[in-house]
mmCIF file of C-alpha atoms in Angstrom:
data_model
loop_
_atom_site.group_PDB
_atom_site.id
_atom_site.type_symbol
_atom_site.label_atom_id
_atom_site.label_comp_id
_atom_site.label_asym_id
_atom_site.label_seq_id
_atom_site.Cartn_x
_atom_site.Cartn_y
_atom_site.Cartn_z
ATOM 1 C CA MET A 89 -40.109 -23.306 40.102
ATOM 2 C CA LYS A 90 -40.933 -21.257 37.127
ATOM 3 C CA TYR A 91 -40.252 -18.385 39.393
ATOM 4 C CA PHE A 92 -36.766 -19.539 40.099
ATOM 5 C CA GLU A 93 -35.979 -20.226 36.718
ATOM 6 C CA ASN A 94 -37.017 -17.038 35.614
ATOM 7 C CA SER A 95 -35.244 -15.247 38.232
ATOM 8 C CA VAL A 96 -31.743 -17.147 37.263
ATOM 9 C CA ARG A 97 -32.188 -16.274 33.528
ATOM 10 C CA ASP A 98 -32.766 -12.572 34.519
ATOM 11 C CA GLU A 99 -29.424 -12.608 36.373
ATOM 12 C CA ASN A 100 -27.505 -14.221 33.521
ATOM 13 C CA LEU A 101 -28.800 -11.772 31.110
ATOM 14 C CA ILE A 102 -27.888 -8.952 33.599
ATOM 15 C CA ALA A 103 -24.508 -10.880 34.050
ATOM 16 C CA ARG A 104 -23.852 -11.026 30.214
ATOM 17 C CA LYS A 105 -25.018 -7.382 29.770
ATOM 18 C CA ARG A 106 -22.397 -6.134 32.563
ATOM 19 C CA GLN A 107 -19.462 -8.378 30.650
ATOM 20 C CA ARG A 108 -20.543 -6.750 27.557
ATOM 21 C CA ALA A 109 -20.406 -3.253 28.991
ATOM 22 C CA LYS A 110 -17.004 -4.121 30.356
ATOM 23 C CA GLU A 111 -15.806 -5.165 27.058
ATOM 24 C CA GLN A 112 -17.022 -1.931 25.498
ATOM 25 C CA VAL A 113 -15.159 0.132 27.978
ATOM 26 C CA SER A 114 -11.867 -1.751 27.391
ATOM 27 C CA ALA A 115 -12.255 -1.543 23.801
ATOM 28 C CA TYR A 116 -12.703 2.015 23.598
ATOM 29 C CA ALA A 117 -10.046 2.679 26.368
ATOM 30 C CA LEU A 118 -7.621 0.920 23.732
ATOM 31 C CA LEU A 119 -8.960 2.684 21.001
ATOM 32 C CA THR A 120 -8.591 6.285 22.592
ATOM 33 C CA PRO A 121 -4.848 6.806 22.010
ATOM 34 C CA PHE A 122 -5.493 5.983 18.246
ATOM 35 C CA ILE A 123 -8.520 8.005 17.958
ATOM 36 C CA ILE A 124 -6.624 11.011 19.651
ATOM 37 C CA ILE A 125 -3.685 10.751 17.302
ATOM 38 C CA PHE A 126 -6.049 10.358 14.086
ATOM 39 C CA ILE A 127 -8.152 13.442 15.044
ATOM 40 C CA LEU A 128 -5.125 15.695 15.844
ATOM 41 C CA PHE A 129 -2.716 14.757 12.999
ATOM 42 C CA SER A 130 -4.996 13.589 10.483
ATOM 43 C CA LEU A 131 -8.588 14.702 10.434
ATOM 44 C CA VAL A 132 -8.071 18.242 11.693
ATOM 45 C CA PRO A 133 -4.751 18.806 9.236
ATOM 46 C CA PHE A 134 -7.230 17.541 6.396
ATOM 47 C CA ILE A 135 -10.003 19.800 7.310
ATOM 48 C CA MET A 136 -7.855 22.731 7.559
ATOM 49 C CA GLY A 137 -6.119 22.105 4.149
ATOM 50 C CA PHE A 138 -9.331 21.727 2.851
ATOM 51 C CA VAL A 139 -10.529 25.211 3.806
ATOM 52 C CA TYR A 140 -7.169 26.814 2.995
ATOM 53 C CA VAL A 141 -7.869 25.884 -0.963
ATOM 54 C CA PHE A 142 -10.495 28.405 -0.934
ATOM 55 C CA LEU A 143 -8.300 31.096 0.754
ATOM 56 C CA ARG A 144 -5.071 33.337 0.210
ATOM 57 C CA TYR A 145 -3.899 32.371 3.744
ATOM 58 C CA ASP A 146 -0.455 33.401 5.154
ATOM 59 C CA PRO A 147 0.358 31.683 8.444
ATOM 60 C CA TYR A 148 2.638 34.464 9.106
ATOM 61 C CA ASP A 149 -0.200 37.132 8.718
ATOM 62 C CA VAL A 150 -3.152 35.474 9.582
ATOM 63 C CA GLY A 151 -5.098 39.014 9.675
ATOM 64 C CA ALA A 152 -4.449 39.450 6.133
ATOM 65 C CA THR A 153 -6.474 36.202 5.161
ATOM 66 C CA GLN A 154 -8.699 36.586 2.030
ATOM 67 C CA PHE A 155 -11.418 34.479 0.393
ATOM 68 C CA TYR A 156 -9.909 33.427 -3.055
ATOM 69 C CA GLY A 157 -12.847 30.922 -4.313
ATOM 70 C CA LEU A 158 -11.308 28.763 -6.996
ATOM 71 C CA LYS A 159 -8.599 30.847 -7.861
ATOM 72 C CA ASN A 160 -5.898 28.498 -6.199
ATOM 73 C CA PHE A 161 -7.221 25.938 -8.538
ATOM 74 C CA GLU A 162 -7.058 27.937 -11.223
ATOM 75 C CA MET A 163 -3.470 29.098 -10.988
ATOM 76 C CA LEU A 164 -2.558 25.290 -10.481
ATOM 77 C CA PHE A 165 -4.147 24.373 -13.782
ATOM 78 C CA ASN A 166 -2.594 27.207 -15.643
ATOM 79 C CA SER A 167 0.623 25.809 -17.467
ATOM 80 C CA ASP A 168 2.047 29.332 -18.000
ATOM 81 C CA ILE A 169 2.818 29.518 -14.479
ATOM 82 C CA THR A 170 6.277 28.009 -13.611
ATOM 83 C CA MET A 171 5.423 26.426 -10.556
ATOM 84 C CA SER A 172 2.242 24.758 -11.635
ATOM 85 C CA LYS A 173 4.008 23.381 -14.871
ATOM 86 C CA SER A 174 6.853 21.892 -12.608
ATOM 87 C CA PHE A 175 3.840 20.179 -10.375
ATOM 88 C CA TRP A 176 2.234 18.384 -13.391
ATOM 89 C CA GLU A 177 5.878 17.255 -14.824
ATOM 90 C CA SER A 178 6.471 15.819 -11.513
ATOM 91 C CA PHE A 179 4.046 12.978 -12.249
ATOM 92 C CA GLY A 180 5.875 11.868 -15.512
ATOM 93 C CA PRO A 181 8.791 10.189 -13.314
ATOM 94 C CA VAL A 182 6.742 8.901 -10.502
ATOM 95 C CA THR A 183 4.013 7.652 -13.004
ATOM 96 C CA VAL A 184 6.706 5.548 -14.973
ATOM 97 C CA TYR A 185 8.601 4.299 -12.078
ATOM 98 C CA ALA A 186 5.149 3.143 -10.354
ATOM 99 C CA LEU A 187 4.367 1.120 -13.785
ATOM 100 C CA CYS A 188 7.914 -0.477 -13.294
ATOM 101 C CA THR A 189 7.977 -1.003 -9.262
ATOM 102 C CA PHE A 190 4.442 -2.483 -8.896
ATOM 103 C CA PRO A 191 4.541 -5.506 -11.026
ATOM 104 C CA ILE A 192 8.194 -6.301 -9.687
ATOM 105 C CA GLY A 193 7.176 -5.889 -5.819
ATOM 106 C CA THR A 194 3.785 -7.769 -6.560
ATOM 107 C CA ILE A 195 5.489 -10.697 -8.301
ATOM 108 C CA VAL A 196 8.455 -10.962 -5.779
ATOM 109 C CA ALA A 197 5.994 -11.168 -2.843
ATOM 110 C CA PHE A 198 3.749 -13.513 -4.334
ATOM 111 C CA VAL A 199 6.735 -16.107 -5.268
ATOM 112 C CA LEU A 200 8.076 -15.755 -1.857
ATOM 113 C CA ALA A 201 4.707 -16.167 -0.333
ATOM 114 C CA TYR A 202 4.010 -19.190 -2.530
ATOM 115 C CA PHE A 203 7.320 -20.991 -1.655
ATOM 116 C CA VAL A 204 7.450 -20.011 1.703
ATOM 117 C CA ASN A 205 3.692 -21.506 2.367
ATOM 118 C CA MET A 206 5.354 -24.905 1.311
ATOM 119 C CA CYS A 207 6.894 -24.821 4.623
ATOM 120 C CA PRO A 208 10.555 -25.827 3.608
ATOM 121 C CA PRO A 209 12.830 -26.463 6.285
ATOM 122 C CA GLY A 210 13.673 -23.154 8.213
ATOM 123 C CA TYR A 211 10.396 -21.338 6.837
ATOM 124 C CA LYS A 212 9.786 -19.233 10.082
ATOM 125 C CA PHE A 213 13.284 -18.097 9.961
ATOM 126 C CA PHE A 214 13.031 -16.834 6.171
ATOM 127 C CA ARG A 215 9.448 -15.449 6.771
ATOM 128 C CA ALA A 216 11.118 -13.293 9.675
ATOM 129 C CA CYS A 217 13.738 -12.212 7.377
ATOM 130 C CA ILE A 218 11.415 -11.178 4.793
ATOM 131 C CA TYR A 219 9.198 -9.229 6.954
ATOM 132 C CA LEU A 220 12.148 -7.616 8.853
ATOM 133 C CA PRO A 221 12.990 -4.888 6.176
ATOM 134 C CA SER A 222 9.492 -3.576 6.419
ATOM 135 C CA LEU A 223 10.320 -2.283 9.875
ATOM 136 C CA VAL A 224 13.191 -0.393 8.807
ATOM 137 C CA SER A 225 12.666 3.464 8.773
ATOM 138 C CA ILE A 226 13.544 5.093 5.171
ATOM 139 C CA SER A 227 16.440 7.236 6.798
ATOM 140 C CA ILE A 228 18.072 4.054 8.113
ATOM 141 C CA ALA A 229 17.469 2.409 4.333
ATOM 142 C CA GLY A 230 18.868 5.747 2.810
ATOM 143 C CA ILE A 231 22.023 5.623 4.758
ATOM 144 C CA VAL A 232 22.414 1.830 4.244
ATOM 145 C CA PHE A 233 21.995 2.154 0.753
ATOM 146 C CA CYS A 234 24.017 5.562 0.113
ATOM 147 C CA ASN A 235 27.144 3.450 1.446
ATOM 148 C CA ILE A 236 26.516 0.646 -0.597
ATOM 149 C CA PHE A 237 25.829 2.605 -4.010
ATOM 150 C CA GLY A 238 27.749 5.743 -2.826
ATOM 151 C CA PRO A 239 30.785 7.463 -4.896
ATOM 152 C CA SER A 240 34.190 5.646 -5.512
ATOM 153 C CA GLY A 241 35.471 7.159 -2.312
ATOM 154 C CA SER A 242 32.732 5.969 0.031
ATOM 155 C CA GLY A 243 30.481 3.338 -2.084
ATOM 156 C CA LEU A 244 31.177 -0.516 -1.245
ATOM 157 C CA LEU A 245 30.493 -1.702 -4.711
ATOM 158 C CA ASN A 246 32.791 0.811 -6.157
ATOM 159 C CA SER A 247 35.143 0.170 -3.765
ATOM 160 C CA TRP A 248 34.954 -3.609 -4.210
ATOM 161 C CA PHE A 249 34.881 -3.508 -7.777
ATOM 162 C CA GLY A 250 37.286 -0.537 -8.480
ATOM 163 C CA THR A 251 34.860 1.243 -10.402
ATOM 164 C CA ASP A 252 33.675 4.578 -10.568
ATOM 165 C CA ILE A 253 30.011 4.505 -11.182
ATOM 166 C CA ASP A 254 27.441 7.347 -10.388
ATOM 167 C CA TRP A 255 24.768 5.540 -9.169
ATOM 168 C CA LEU A 256 22.745 8.411 -7.510
ATOM 169 C CA GLY A 257 23.514 11.165 -9.939
ATOM 170 C CA GLY A 258 21.847 12.408 -13.193
ATOM 171 C CA LEU A 259 18.774 14.453 -14.035
ATOM 172 C CA PRO A 260 14.962 12.616 -14.644
ATOM 173 C CA PHE A 261 14.732 11.194 -18.005
ATOM 174 C CA LYS A 262 18.451 12.380 -18.772
ATOM 175 C CA ASP A 263 20.931 10.003 -17.129
ATOM 176 C CA ASP A 264 19.613 9.064 -13.867
ATOM 177 C CA PHE A 265 18.528 5.654 -14.863
ATOM 178 C CA LEU A 266 20.758 3.998 -12.213
ATOM 179 C CA ARG A 267 19.615 6.082 -9.395
ATOM 180 C CA TRP A 268 15.950 5.074 -10.420
ATOM 181 C CA VAL A 269 17.218 1.278 -10.269
ATOM 182 C CA VAL A 270 18.719 2.014 -6.981
ATOM 183 C CA ILE A 271 15.159 3.520 -5.892
ATOM 184 C CA LEU A 272 13.293 0.619 -7.096
ATOM 185 C CA ILE A 273 15.652 -2.059 -5.101
ATOM 186 C CA VAL A 274 15.040 -0.025 -1.931
ATOM 187 C CA CYS A 275 11.234 0.189 -2.363
ATOM 188 C CA VAL A 276 10.930 -3.492 -3.105
ATOM 189 C CA TRP A 277 13.228 -4.475 -0.366
ATOM 190 C CA MET A 278 11.111 -2.370 2.013
ATOM 191 C CA GLY A 279 7.903 -2.823 0.859
ATOM 192 C CA VAL A 280 7.889 -6.750 -0.171
ATOM 193 C CA GLY A 281 7.262 -7.671 3.574
ATOM 194 C CA GLY A 282 4.000 -6.394 3.947
ATOM 195 C CA ASN A 283 2.296 -7.780 0.893
ATOM 196 C CA PHE A 284 4.046 -10.926 1.772
ATOM 197 C CA VAL A 285 2.299 -11.339 4.857
ATOM 198 C CA ILE A 286 -0.955 -10.501 3.111
ATOM 199 C CA TYR A 287 -0.504 -13.037 0.580
ATOM 200 C CA SER A 288 0.807 -15.972 2.942
ATOM 201 C CA GLY A 289 -2.769 -15.520 4.656
ATOM 202 C CA VAL A 290 -4.765 -15.668 1.504
ATOM 203 C CA LEU A 291 -2.728 -18.628 0.054
ATOM 204 C CA ARG A 292 -3.693 -20.719 3.425
ATOM 205 C CA ASP A 293 -7.293 -19.810 3.071
ATOM 206 C CA ILE A 294 -7.781 -21.180 -0.442
ATOM 207 C CA PRO A 295 -9.504 -24.470 -0.252
ATOM 208 C CA LYS A 296 -7.570 -27.467 -0.932
ATOM 209 C CA SER A 297 -10.222 -28.971 -2.516
ATOM 210 C CA LEU A 298 -9.921 -26.442 -5.496
ATOM 211 C CA TYR A 299 -6.612 -27.461 -6.097
ATOM 212 C CA GLU A 300 -7.733 -31.268 -6.043
ATOM 213 C CA ALA A 301 -10.610 -30.551 -8.419
ATOM 214 C CA CYS A 302 -8.012 -28.748 -10.798
ATOM 215 C CA GLU A 303 -5.630 -31.636 -10.493
ATOM 216 C CA MET A 304 -8.427 -34.108 -11.442
ATOM 217 C CA ASP A 305 -9.364 -31.645 -14.705
ATOM 218 C CA GLY A 306 -5.530 -32.563 -15.963
ATOM 219 C CA GLY A 307 -4.255 -29.299 -14.370
ATOM 220 C CA GLY A 308 -0.475 -29.042 -13.490
ATOM 221 C CA ARG A 309 1.120 -26.724 -10.991
ATOM 222 C CA LEU A 310 1.021 -23.773 -13.550
ATOM 223 C CA ARG A 311 -2.757 -24.200 -14.295
ATOM 224 C CA LYS A 312 -3.226 -24.282 -10.438
ATOM 225 C CA ILE A 313 -1.585 -21.076 -10.182
ATOM 226 C CA LEU A 314 -3.246 -19.264 -13.083
ATOM 227 C CA HIS A 315 -6.775 -20.700 -12.352
ATOM 228 C CA VAL A 316 -7.060 -21.446 -8.616
ATOM 229 C CA THR A 317 -4.831 -19.651 -6.733
ATOM 230 C CA LEU A 318 -4.684 -16.215 -8.679
ATOM 231 C CA PRO A 319 -8.730 -16.107 -8.923
ATOM 232 C CA GLY A 320 -8.801 -16.811 -5.155
ATOM 233 C CA MET A 321 -6.664 -13.982 -4.255
ATOM 234 C CA LYS A 322 -8.222 -11.280 -6.528
ATOM 235 C CA SER A 323 -9.620 -9.052 -4.314
ATOM 236 C CA THR A 324 -6.344 -9.348 -2.383
ATOM 237 C CA LEU A 325 -4.358 -8.307 -5.123
ATOM 238 C CA SER A 326 -6.795 -5.457 -5.864
ATOM 239 C CA LEU A 327 -6.195 -4.272 -2.220
ATOM 240 C CA THR A 328 -2.557 -4.402 -2.399
ATOM 241 C CA MET A 329 -2.537 -2.815 -6.027
ATOM 242 C CA PHE A 330 -4.590 0.171 -4.580
ATOM 243 C CA GLY A 331 -2.125 0.486 -1.807
ATOM 244 C CA THR A 332 1.058 0.308 -3.921
ATOM 245 C CA VAL A 333 -0.585 2.790 -6.421
ATOM 246 C CA VAL A 334 -0.829 5.464 -3.886
ATOM 247 C CA GLY A 335 2.110 4.846 -2.338
ATOM 248 C CA MET A 336 4.235 5.223 -5.660
ATOM 249 C CA LEU A 337 2.095 8.505 -6.137
ATOM 250 C CA GLY A 338 3.067 9.771 -2.683
ATOM 251 C CA LEU A 339 6.746 8.842 -3.245
ATOM 252 C CA TYR A 340 8.984 11.234 -1.279
ATOM 253 C CA GLY A 341 11.392 9.409 1.176
ATOM 254 C CA GLN A 342 13.180 7.406 -1.256
ATOM 255 C CA PRO A 343 14.360 10.032 -3.966
ATOM 256 C CA TYR A 344 14.907 12.672 -0.981
ATOM 257 C CA VAL A 345 17.435 10.423 0.730
ATOM 258 C CA LEU A 346 18.995 8.480 -2.359
ATOM 259 C CA ASN A 347 20.118 11.688 -4.014
ATOM 260 C CA THR A 348 23.016 14.015 -4.313
ATOM 261 C CA ILE A 349 23.219 17.823 -3.314
ATOM 262 C CA GLU A 350 23.447 19.006 -6.825
ATOM 263 C CA ASN A 351 19.382 17.427 -7.366
ATOM 264 C CA LYS A 352 18.459 18.453 -4.095
ATOM 265 C CA ASP A 353 15.700 20.692 -5.790
ATOM 266 C CA VAL A 354 14.577 18.200 -8.500
ATOM 267 C CA PHE A 355 10.990 17.214 -8.104
ATOM 268 C CA VAL A 356 10.329 13.624 -9.199
ATOM 269 C CA GLY A 357 7.150 13.188 -7.591
ATOM 270 C CA PRO A 358 4.328 15.477 -6.806
ATOM 271 C CA MET A 359 4.993 15.033 -2.991
ATOM 272 C CA MET A 360 8.306 16.279 -3.230
ATOM 273 C CA TRP A 361 6.841 19.432 -5.231
ATOM 274 C CA ILE A 362 4.631 19.873 -2.350
ATOM 275 C CA GLN A 363 6.723 19.421 0.600
ATOM 276 C CA ASN A 364 9.325 21.554 -0.902
ATOM 277 C CA TYR A 365 7.090 24.678 -1.034
ATOM 278 C CA LEU A 366 5.259 23.857 2.091
ATOM 279 C CA MET A 367 8.707 24.258 3.973
ATOM 280 C CA GLY A 368 9.811 27.218 1.710
ATOM 281 C CA GLY A 369 9.357 29.459 4.716
ATOM 282 C CA LEU A 370 8.352 33.180 4.289
ATOM 283 C CA THR A 371 9.302 33.008 0.519
ATOM 284 C CA TYR A 372 5.836 30.630 -0.354
ATOM 285 C CA ALA A 373 4.045 31.503 2.605
ATOM 286 C CA LYS A 374 1.185 33.419 0.691
ATOM 287 C CA LEU A 375 0.728 30.535 -1.432
ATOM 288 C CA THR A 376 -0.105 27.940 1.341
ATOM 289 C CA GLY A 377 -3.794 27.738 -0.085
ATOM 290 C CA TYR A 378 -2.211 27.038 -3.473
ATOM 291 C CA ILE A 379 0.188 24.572 -2.224
ATOM 292 C CA CYS A 380 -2.747 22.909 -0.463
ATOM 293 C CA ALA A 381 -4.983 22.834 -3.731
ATOM 294 C CA ALA A 382 -2.206 21.055 -5.367
ATOM 295 C CA ALA A 383 -2.291 18.369 -2.292
ATOM 296 C CA LEU A 384 -6.037 18.101 -2.423
ATOM 297 C CA VAL A 385 -5.696 17.374 -6.400
ATOM 298 C CA LEU A 386 -3.338 14.642 -5.991
ATOM 299 C CA GLY A 387 -5.593 13.089 -3.397
ATOM 300 C CA ILE A 388 -8.320 13.368 -5.964
ATOM 301 C CA ILE A 389 -6.226 11.700 -8.541
ATOM 302 C CA SER A 390 -5.200 8.789 -6.156
ATOM 303 C CA ALA A 391 -8.874 8.265 -5.432
ATOM 304 C CA ALA A 392 -9.694 8.130 -9.041
ATOM 305 C CA LEU A 393 -7.031 5.674 -9.893
ATOM 306 C CA GLY A 394 -8.184 3.552 -7.062
ATOM 307 C CA LEU A 395 -11.990 3.685 -8.300
ATOM 308 C CA ILE A 396 -10.709 2.859 -11.724
ATOM 309 C CA GLN A 397 -8.875 -0.104 -10.266
ATOM 310 C CA ARG A 398 -11.702 -1.305 -8.245
ATOM 311 C CA ILE A 399 -13.921 -1.356 -11.362
ATOM 312 C CA ALA A 400 -11.278 -3.229 -13.426
ATOM 313 C CA MET A 401 -10.981 -5.676 -10.826
ATOM 314 C CA ALA A 402 -14.797 -6.454 -10.143
ATOM 315 C CA ASP A 403 -16.076 -9.529 -10.255
ATOM 316 C CA ARG A 404 -17.467 -10.773 -13.427
ATOM 317 C CA VAL A 405 -19.533 -13.759 -14.396
ATOM 318 C CA HIS A 406 -17.505 -16.447 -15.892
ATOM 319 C CA GLY A 407 -17.880 -19.913 -16.812
ATOM 320 C CA ASP A 408 -17.915 -22.049 -13.566
ATOM 321 C CA LYS A 409 -15.094 -24.598 -15.234
ATOM 322 C CA TYR A 410 -13.767 -25.583 -11.921
ATOM 323 C CA GLY A 411 -16.907 -25.554 -9.943
ATOM 324 C CA VAL A 412 -18.102 -28.094 -12.233
ATOM 325 C CA ALA A 413 -14.642 -30.223 -12.032
ATOM 326 C CA TYR A 414 -15.092 -30.014 -8.326
ATOM 327 C CA ALA A 415 -18.629 -31.346 -8.326
ATOM 328 C CA ARG A 416 -17.350 -33.986 -10.274
ATOM 329 C CA PHE A 417 -14.588 -34.957 -8.085
ATOM 330 C CA ALA A 418 -17.066 -35.013 -4.954
ATOM 331 C CA GLN A 419 -19.358 -37.200 -6.615
ATOM 332 C CA LEU A 420 -16.389 -39.556 -7.624
ATOM 333 C CA LYS A 421 -15.062 -39.475 -4.269
ATOM 334 C CA SER A 422 -18.527 -40.246 -2.867
ATOM 335 C CA GLN A 423 -18.995 -43.003 -5.389
ATOM 336 C CA SER A 424 -15.698 -44.555 -4.093
ATOM 337 C CA GLU A 425 -16.527 -44.568 -0.537
ATOM 338 C CA LYS A 426 -19.628 -46.426 -1.448
ATOM 339 C CA TYR A 427 -17.793 -49.020 -3.121
ATOM 340 C CA LYS A 428 -15.314 -49.318 -0.508
ATOM 341 C CA GLY A 429 -17.955 -49.594 1.964
ATOM 342 C CA GLY A 430 -19.602 -52.265 0.127
ATOM 343 C CA ALA A 431 -16.462 -54.401 -0.660
ATOM 344 C CA SER A 432 -15.633 -54.394 3.124
ATOM 345 C CA GLN A 433 -18.983 -55.677 3.983
#
């Protein structure tokens, strides 16, 4: 009998191992396309770019490649060089823009997620409509909003109201305020959906007992949001903050498509600077290592900002006010149930 039980146990163990092996093979098969794309279009270019920063590399004359050491970085941090100066100046507009866009986008996404999670009539339809703009490409969004905010001859707003407002013109920090307003509208319209989905999921995971404890402690809706909802979303807010900051530093598509021909060479972000000179052909071919150094510096700055943000948003020891309130709530509830049980007997 014992031999039979051991045999059955061994067969079950072998069957489980085979099933686990099949699941692993299926998982790797599904991951293979992503891994190949990641290696070819992310990992390999990153390694090549990291190598180029130490070289004087010319893609049109590979045989003339020379080792440059840190000279590309020395050129990049030399403000007497016009190209280097324009690179650092390109951080100005995008930084101001990020400081304005992040709080607006975060607040809009949170408010929408908060009210949709109340499950009003038709909330599924509203949820789909809020997320839908996230699926629109920047090219399509640029065409749509250029037609809305275009000149009086083609723009819908100017045609409807009989105005001649130059929404998309102007130079950075001079008379381009309206253009940045349009870019902000487009970025919020396209970016809210992703944060909305994340916030909606987190809001559903916050224990309702904490809201009940806060209510017993005399807290209204505002105090519930400030002392229960937001602390419960702290790690998620940190994650979305990092993604938004990195996205703002890499701003390229929106200023590029929402622009006029006269300003096609105006760089309002470091990514626009990098893309312009990388696509410069023979003119800037010998500066490939220098441009890759700028891209590496941009990546280091983004990582540093993410680290600072992570440290600033790290958990700290605070008074457990609402933990005590919840404990009191649980105690009172237990006493109430005992009282009801005794009364029924």
